[in-house]
mmCIF file of C-alpha atoms in Angstrom:
data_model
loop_
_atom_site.group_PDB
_atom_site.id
_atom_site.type_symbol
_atom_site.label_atom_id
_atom_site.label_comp_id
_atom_site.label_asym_id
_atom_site.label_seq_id
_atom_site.Cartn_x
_atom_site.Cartn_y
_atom_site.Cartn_z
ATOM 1 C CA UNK A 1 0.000 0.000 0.000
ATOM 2 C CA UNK A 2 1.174 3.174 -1.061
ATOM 3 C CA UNK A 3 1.672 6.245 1.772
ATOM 4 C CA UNK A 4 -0.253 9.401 1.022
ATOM 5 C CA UNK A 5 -1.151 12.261 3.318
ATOM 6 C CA UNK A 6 -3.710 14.493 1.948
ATOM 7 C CA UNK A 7 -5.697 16.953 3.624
ATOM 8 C CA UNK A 8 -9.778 16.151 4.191
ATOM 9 C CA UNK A 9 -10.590 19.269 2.015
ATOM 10 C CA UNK A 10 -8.071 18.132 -0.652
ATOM 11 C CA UNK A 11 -10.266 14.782 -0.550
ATOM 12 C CA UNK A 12 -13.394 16.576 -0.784
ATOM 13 C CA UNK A 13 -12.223 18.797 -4.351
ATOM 14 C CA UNK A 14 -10.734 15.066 -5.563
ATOM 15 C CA UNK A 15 -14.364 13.621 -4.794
ATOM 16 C CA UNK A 16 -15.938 16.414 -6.629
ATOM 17 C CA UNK A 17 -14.023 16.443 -9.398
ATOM 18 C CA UNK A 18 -14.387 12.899 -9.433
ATOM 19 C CA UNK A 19 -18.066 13.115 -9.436
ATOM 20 C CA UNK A 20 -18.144 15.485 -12.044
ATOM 21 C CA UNK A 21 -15.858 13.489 -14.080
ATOM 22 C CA UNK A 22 -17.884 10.693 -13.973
ATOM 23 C CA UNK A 23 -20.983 12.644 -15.184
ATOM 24 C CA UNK A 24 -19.249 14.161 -18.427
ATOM 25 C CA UNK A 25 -17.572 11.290 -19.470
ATOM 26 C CA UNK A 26 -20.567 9.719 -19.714
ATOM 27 C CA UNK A 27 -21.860 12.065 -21.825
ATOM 28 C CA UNK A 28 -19.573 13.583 -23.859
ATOM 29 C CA UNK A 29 -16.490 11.759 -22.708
ATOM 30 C CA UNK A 30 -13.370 13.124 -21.890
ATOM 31 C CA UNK A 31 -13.546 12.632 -17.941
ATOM 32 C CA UNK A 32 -9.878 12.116 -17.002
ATOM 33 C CA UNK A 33 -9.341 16.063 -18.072
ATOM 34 C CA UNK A 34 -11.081 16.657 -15.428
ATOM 35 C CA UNK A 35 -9.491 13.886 -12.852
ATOM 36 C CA UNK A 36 -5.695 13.928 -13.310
ATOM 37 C CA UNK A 37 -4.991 17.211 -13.758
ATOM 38 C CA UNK A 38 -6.965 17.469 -10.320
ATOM 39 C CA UNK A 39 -4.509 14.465 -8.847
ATOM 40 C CA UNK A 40 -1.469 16.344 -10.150
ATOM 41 C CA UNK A 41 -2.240 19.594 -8.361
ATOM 42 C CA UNK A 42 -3.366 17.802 -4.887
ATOM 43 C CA UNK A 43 0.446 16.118 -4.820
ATOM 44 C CA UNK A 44 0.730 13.062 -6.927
ATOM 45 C CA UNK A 45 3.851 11.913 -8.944
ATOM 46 C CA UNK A 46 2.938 11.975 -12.174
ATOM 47 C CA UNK A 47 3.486 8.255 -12.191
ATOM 48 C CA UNK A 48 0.774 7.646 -9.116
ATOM 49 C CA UNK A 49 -1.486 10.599 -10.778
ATOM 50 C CA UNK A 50 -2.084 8.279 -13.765
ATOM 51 C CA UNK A 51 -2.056 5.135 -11.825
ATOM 52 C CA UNK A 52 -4.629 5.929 -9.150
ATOM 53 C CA UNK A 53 -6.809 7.657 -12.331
ATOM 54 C CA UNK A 54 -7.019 4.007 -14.040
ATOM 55 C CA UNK A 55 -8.618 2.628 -10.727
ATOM 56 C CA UNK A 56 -11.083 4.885 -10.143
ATOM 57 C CA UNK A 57 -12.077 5.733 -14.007
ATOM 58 C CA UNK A 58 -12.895 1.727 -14.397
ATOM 59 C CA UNK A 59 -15.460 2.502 -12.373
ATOM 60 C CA UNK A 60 -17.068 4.911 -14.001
ATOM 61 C CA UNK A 61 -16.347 2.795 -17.781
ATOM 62 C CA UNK A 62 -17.566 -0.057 -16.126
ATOM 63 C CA UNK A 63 -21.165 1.664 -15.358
ATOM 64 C CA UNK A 64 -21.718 3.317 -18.470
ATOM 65 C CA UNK A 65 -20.524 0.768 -20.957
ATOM 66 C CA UNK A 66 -22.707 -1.815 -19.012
ATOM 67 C CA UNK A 67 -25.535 0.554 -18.995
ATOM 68 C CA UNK A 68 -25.158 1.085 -22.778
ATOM 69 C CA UNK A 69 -24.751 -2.627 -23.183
ATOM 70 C CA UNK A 70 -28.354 -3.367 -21.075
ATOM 71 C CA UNK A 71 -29.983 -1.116 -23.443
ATOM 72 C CA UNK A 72 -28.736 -2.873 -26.564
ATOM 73 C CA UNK A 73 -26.636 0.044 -27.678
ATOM 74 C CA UNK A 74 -23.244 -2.028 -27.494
ATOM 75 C CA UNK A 75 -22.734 -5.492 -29.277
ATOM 76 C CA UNK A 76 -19.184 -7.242 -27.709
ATOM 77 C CA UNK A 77 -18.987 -9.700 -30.337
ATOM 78 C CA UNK A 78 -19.450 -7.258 -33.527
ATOM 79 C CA UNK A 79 -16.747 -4.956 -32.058
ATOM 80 C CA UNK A 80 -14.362 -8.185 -30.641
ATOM 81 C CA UNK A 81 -11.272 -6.709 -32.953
ATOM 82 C CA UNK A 82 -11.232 -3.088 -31.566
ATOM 83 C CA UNK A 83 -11.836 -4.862 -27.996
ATOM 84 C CA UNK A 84 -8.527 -6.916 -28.903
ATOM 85 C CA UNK A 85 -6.180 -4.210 -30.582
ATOM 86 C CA UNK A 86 -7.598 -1.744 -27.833
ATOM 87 C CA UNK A 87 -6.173 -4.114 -25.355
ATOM 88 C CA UNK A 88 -2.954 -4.341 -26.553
ATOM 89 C CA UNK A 89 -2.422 -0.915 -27.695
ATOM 90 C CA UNK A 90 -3.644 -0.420 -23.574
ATOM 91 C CA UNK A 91 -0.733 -2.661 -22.459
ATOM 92 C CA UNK A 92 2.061 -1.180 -24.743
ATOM 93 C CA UNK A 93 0.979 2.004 -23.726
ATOM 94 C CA UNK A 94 1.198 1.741 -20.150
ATOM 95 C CA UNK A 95 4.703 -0.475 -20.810
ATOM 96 C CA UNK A 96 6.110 2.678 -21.978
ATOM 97 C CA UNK A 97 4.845 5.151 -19.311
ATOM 98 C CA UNK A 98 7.197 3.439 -16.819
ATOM 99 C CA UNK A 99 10.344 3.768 -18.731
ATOM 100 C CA UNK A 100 9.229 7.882 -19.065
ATOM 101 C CA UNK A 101 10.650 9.526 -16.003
ATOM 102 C CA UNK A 102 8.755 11.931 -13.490
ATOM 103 C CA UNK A 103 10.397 14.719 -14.919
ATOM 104 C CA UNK A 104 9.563 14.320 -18.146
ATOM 105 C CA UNK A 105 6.051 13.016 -17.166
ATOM 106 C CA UNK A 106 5.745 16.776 -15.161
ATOM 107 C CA UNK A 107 6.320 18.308 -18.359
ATOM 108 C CA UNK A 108 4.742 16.641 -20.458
ATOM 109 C CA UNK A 109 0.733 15.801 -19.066
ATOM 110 C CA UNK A 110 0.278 19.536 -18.236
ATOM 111 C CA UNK A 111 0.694 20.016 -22.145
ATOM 112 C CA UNK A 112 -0.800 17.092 -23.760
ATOM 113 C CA UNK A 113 -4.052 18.256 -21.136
ATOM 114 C CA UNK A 114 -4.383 21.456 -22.331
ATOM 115 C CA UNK A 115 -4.201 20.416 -26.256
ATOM 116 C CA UNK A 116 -6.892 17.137 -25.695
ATOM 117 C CA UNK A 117 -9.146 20.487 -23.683
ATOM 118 C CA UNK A 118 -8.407 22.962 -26.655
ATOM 119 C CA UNK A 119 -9.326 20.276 -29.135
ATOM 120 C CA UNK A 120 -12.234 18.760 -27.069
ATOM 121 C CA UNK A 121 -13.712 22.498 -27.001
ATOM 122 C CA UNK A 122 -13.378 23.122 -30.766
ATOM 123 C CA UNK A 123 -14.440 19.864 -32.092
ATOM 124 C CA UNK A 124 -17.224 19.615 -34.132
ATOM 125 C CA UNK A 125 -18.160 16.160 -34.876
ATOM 126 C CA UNK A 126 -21.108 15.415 -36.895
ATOM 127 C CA UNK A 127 -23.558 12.328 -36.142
ATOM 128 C CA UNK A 128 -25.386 10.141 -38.280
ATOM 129 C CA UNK A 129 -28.952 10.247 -37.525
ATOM 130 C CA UNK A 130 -29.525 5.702 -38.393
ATOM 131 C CA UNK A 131 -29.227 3.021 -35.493
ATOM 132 C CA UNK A 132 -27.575 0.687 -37.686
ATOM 133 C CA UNK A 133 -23.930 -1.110 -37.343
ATOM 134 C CA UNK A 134 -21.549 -0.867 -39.773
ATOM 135 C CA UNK A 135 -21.509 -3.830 -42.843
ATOM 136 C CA UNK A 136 -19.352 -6.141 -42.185
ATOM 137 C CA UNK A 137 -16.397 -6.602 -44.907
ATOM 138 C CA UNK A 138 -12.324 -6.780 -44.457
ATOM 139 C CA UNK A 139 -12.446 -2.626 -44.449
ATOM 140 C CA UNK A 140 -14.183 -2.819 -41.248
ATOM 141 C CA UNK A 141 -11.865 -4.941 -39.109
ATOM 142 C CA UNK A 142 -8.853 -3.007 -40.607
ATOM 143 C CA UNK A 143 -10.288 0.146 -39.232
ATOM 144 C CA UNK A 144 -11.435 -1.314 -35.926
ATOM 145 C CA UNK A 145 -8.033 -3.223 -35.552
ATOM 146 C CA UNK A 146 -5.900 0.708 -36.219
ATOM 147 C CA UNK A 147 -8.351 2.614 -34.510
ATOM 148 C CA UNK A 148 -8.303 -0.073 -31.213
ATOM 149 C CA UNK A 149 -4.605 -0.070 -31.208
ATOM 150 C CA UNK A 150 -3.785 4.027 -31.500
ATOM 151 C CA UNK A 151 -6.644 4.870 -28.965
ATOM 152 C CA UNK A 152 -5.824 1.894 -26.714
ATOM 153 C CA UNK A 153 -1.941 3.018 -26.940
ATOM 154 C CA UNK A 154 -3.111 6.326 -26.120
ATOM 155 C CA UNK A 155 -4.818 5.938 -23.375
ATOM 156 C CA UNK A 156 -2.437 3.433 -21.439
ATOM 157 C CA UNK A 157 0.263 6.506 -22.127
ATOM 158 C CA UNK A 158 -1.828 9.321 -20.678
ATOM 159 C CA UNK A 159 -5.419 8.726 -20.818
ATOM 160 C CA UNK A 160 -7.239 12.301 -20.643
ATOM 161 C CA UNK A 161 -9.296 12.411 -23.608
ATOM 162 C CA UNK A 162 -9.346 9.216 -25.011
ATOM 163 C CA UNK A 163 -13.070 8.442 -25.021
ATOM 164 C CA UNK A 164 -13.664 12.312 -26.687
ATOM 165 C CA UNK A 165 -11.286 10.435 -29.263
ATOM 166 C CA UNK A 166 -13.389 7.655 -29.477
ATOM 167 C CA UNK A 167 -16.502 9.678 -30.228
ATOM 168 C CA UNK A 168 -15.296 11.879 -32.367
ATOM 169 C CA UNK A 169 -13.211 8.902 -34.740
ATOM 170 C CA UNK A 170 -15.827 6.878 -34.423
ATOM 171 C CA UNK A 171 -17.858 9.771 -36.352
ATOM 172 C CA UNK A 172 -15.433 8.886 -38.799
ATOM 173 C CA UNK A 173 -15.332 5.327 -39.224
ATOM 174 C CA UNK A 174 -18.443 4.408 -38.697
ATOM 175 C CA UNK A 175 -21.180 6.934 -39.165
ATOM 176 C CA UNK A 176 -23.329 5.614 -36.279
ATOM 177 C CA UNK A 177 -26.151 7.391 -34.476
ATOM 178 C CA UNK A 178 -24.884 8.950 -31.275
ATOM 179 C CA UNK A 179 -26.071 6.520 -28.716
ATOM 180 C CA UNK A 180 -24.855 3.715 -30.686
ATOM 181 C CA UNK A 181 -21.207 5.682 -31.171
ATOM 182 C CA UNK A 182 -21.625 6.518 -26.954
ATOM 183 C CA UNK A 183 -21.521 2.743 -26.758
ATOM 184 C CA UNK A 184 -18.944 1.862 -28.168
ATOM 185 C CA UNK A 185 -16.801 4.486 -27.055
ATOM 186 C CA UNK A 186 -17.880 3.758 -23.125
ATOM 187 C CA UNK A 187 -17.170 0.069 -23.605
ATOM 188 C CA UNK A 188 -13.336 0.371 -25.706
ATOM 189 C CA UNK A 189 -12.581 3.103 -22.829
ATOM 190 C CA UNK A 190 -13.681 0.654 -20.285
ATOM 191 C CA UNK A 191 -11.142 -1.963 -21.698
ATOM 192 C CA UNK A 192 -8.418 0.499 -22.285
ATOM 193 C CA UNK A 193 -9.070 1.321 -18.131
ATOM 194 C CA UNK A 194 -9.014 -2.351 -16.934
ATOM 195 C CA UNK A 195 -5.918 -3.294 -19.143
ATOM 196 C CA UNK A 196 -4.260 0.031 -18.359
ATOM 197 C CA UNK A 197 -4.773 -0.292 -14.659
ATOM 198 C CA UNK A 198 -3.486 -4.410 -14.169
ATOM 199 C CA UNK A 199 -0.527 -2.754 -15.700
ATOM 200 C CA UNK A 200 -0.237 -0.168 -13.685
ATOM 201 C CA UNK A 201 -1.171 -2.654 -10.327
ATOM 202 C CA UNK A 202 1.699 -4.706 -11.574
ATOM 203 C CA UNK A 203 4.213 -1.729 -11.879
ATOM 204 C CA UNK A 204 2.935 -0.091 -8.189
ATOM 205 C CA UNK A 205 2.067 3.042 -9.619
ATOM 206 C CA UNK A 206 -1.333 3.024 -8.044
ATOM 207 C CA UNK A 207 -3.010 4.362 -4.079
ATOM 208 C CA UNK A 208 -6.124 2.021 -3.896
ATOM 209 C CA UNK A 209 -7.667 3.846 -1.185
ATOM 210 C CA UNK A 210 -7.847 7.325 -3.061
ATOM 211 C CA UNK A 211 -9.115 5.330 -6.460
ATOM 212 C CA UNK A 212 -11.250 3.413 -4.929
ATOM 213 C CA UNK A 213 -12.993 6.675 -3.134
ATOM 214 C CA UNK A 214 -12.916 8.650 -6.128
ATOM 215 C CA UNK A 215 -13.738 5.456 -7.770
ATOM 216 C CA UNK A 216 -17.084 5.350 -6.039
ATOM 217 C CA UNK A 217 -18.275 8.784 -6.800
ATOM 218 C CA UNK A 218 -16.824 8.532 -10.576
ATOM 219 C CA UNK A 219 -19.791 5.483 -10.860
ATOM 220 C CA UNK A 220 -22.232 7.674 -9.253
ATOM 221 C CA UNK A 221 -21.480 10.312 -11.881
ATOM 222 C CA UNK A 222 -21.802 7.605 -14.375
ATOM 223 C CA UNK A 223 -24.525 6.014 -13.702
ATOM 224 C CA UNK A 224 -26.538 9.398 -13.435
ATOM 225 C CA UNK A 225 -24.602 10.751 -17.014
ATOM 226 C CA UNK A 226 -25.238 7.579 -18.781
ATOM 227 C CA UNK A 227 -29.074 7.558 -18.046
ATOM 228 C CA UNK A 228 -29.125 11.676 -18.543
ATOM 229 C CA UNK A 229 -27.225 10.976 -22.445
ATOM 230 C CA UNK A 230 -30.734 10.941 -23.932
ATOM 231 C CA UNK A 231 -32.236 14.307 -22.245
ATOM 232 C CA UNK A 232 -28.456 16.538 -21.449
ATOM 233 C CA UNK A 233 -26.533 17.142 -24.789
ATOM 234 C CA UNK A 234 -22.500 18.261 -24.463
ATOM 235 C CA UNK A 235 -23.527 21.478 -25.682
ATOM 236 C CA UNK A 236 -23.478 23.341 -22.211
ATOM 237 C CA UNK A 237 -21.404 20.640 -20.517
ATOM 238 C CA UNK A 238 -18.356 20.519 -22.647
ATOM 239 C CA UNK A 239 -17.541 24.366 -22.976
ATOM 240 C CA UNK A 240 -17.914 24.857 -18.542
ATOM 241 C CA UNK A 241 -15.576 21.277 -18.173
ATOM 242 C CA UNK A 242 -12.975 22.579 -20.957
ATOM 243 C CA UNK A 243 -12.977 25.974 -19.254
ATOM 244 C CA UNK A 244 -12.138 24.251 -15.987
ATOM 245 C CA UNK A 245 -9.240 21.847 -17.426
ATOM 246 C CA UNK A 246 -7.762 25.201 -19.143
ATOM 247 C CA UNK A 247 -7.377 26.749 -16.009
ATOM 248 C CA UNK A 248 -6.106 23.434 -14.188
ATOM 249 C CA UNK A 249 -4.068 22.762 -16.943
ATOM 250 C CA UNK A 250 -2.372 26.454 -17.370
ATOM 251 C CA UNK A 251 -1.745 25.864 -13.468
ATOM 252 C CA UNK A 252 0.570 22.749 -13.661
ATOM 253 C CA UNK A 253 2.644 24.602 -16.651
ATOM 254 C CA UNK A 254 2.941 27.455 -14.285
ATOM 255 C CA UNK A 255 4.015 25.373 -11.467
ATOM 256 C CA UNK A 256 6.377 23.529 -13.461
ATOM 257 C CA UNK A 257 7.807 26.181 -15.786
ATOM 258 C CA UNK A 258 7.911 28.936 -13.678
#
């Protein structure tokens, strides 16, 4: 068990921001903006920061994805080869993250925050109005097997906007109705999380009882985001949360840079 002193009101802002995390992600994605930049600023090595953010976020992947899955907007064994390449590309990811020292790490998340918030803000990603999966043909595994492994690498390596990434690509790919591209982005995010995080168990970059706190209210967020998807569009949500990452995020480069 990893020792970490934090005062009760710093657990109270990680709790909230948790909470809040768990609601947007839900909805528009893009959660861990929101949670790590909040970890790096109450004390955490950059190392622990990402760590402890895997444990709790599989929490809050875990309740939407499933809740998308009850409702028959998620089919596992149509999208098995992004689940596989976003598995590995999870484990390489998180491989490399422990050769990167805390140093560099310090430098580095602060930025690649900020540009995920900047592009989260500005994009503009069109949905396709049908409820219908993709046809099935050789073009469709090659995308799902590229798409799987880049996002999946991503998001063992840092993690903050990876399921904005999935919405947004899956726009791309696929040209899915929202709730149907919300699935599938939940669930891929919720794999990423679980493979990310055994790696990160393994390597002892992770406090348990701060992810498993912020774990709990992350699901609470969830579960209330996921069932709100339908009624609360991103459109007021997403400008407010990219606001507040801006500012968290121009904080770090000041305490690091300065």
């Amino acid at each position: 068990m990893i020792e970490l002193a934090l005062e009760p009101t710093t657990w109270l802002v990680l709790c909230s921001a948790a909470l809040a995390a768990g609601f947007i992600d839900a909805v528009a994605g893009g959660g861990g903006m929101l949670t790590v930049p909040a970890l790096l600023t109450a004390g955490l090595p950059p190392h622990l920061a990402l760590g402890t953010n895997k444990l709790a976020a599989s929490f809050g992947s875990l309740t939407a994805s499933f809740t998308y899955y009850k409702k028959k907007l998620f089919n596992p064994r149509f999208w098995l080869v992004s689940a596989c390449a976003t598995a590995l590309g999870a484990i390489l990811g998180t491989l490399i993250v422990d050769f990167l020292t805390q140093e560099f790490l310090n430098l580095l998340l602060p930025i690649v925050i900020i540009v995920v918030a900047i592009y989260s803000l500005f994009n503009k990603s069109q949905f396709a109005e049908n409820m219908q999966l993709p046809s099935q043909n050789s073009q469709l595994k090659v995308k799902q097997s590229w798409q799987g492994l880049i996002l999946g690498f991503y998001d063992g390596v840092a993690g903050p906007g990876a399921g904005t990434f999935w919405t947004a690509s899956n726009s791309f790919l696929y040209k899915m109705g929202i709730l149907l591209n919300c699935g599938l982005a939940r669930s891929m995010n919720f794999i990423s999380n679980v493979i990310s995080l055994a790696t990160f168990v393994a390597l002892g970059h992770v406090h348990f009882m701060l992810g498993l706190t912020m774990g709990a209210f992350i699901m609470l967020g969830a579960w209330i985001g996921a069932h709100s998807a339908i009624k609360f569009g991103s459109k007021l949500i997403k400008p407010v949360f990219n606001t507040v990452v801006i500012v968290l995020a121009i904080k770090l480069i000041l305490d690091v840079y300065a």
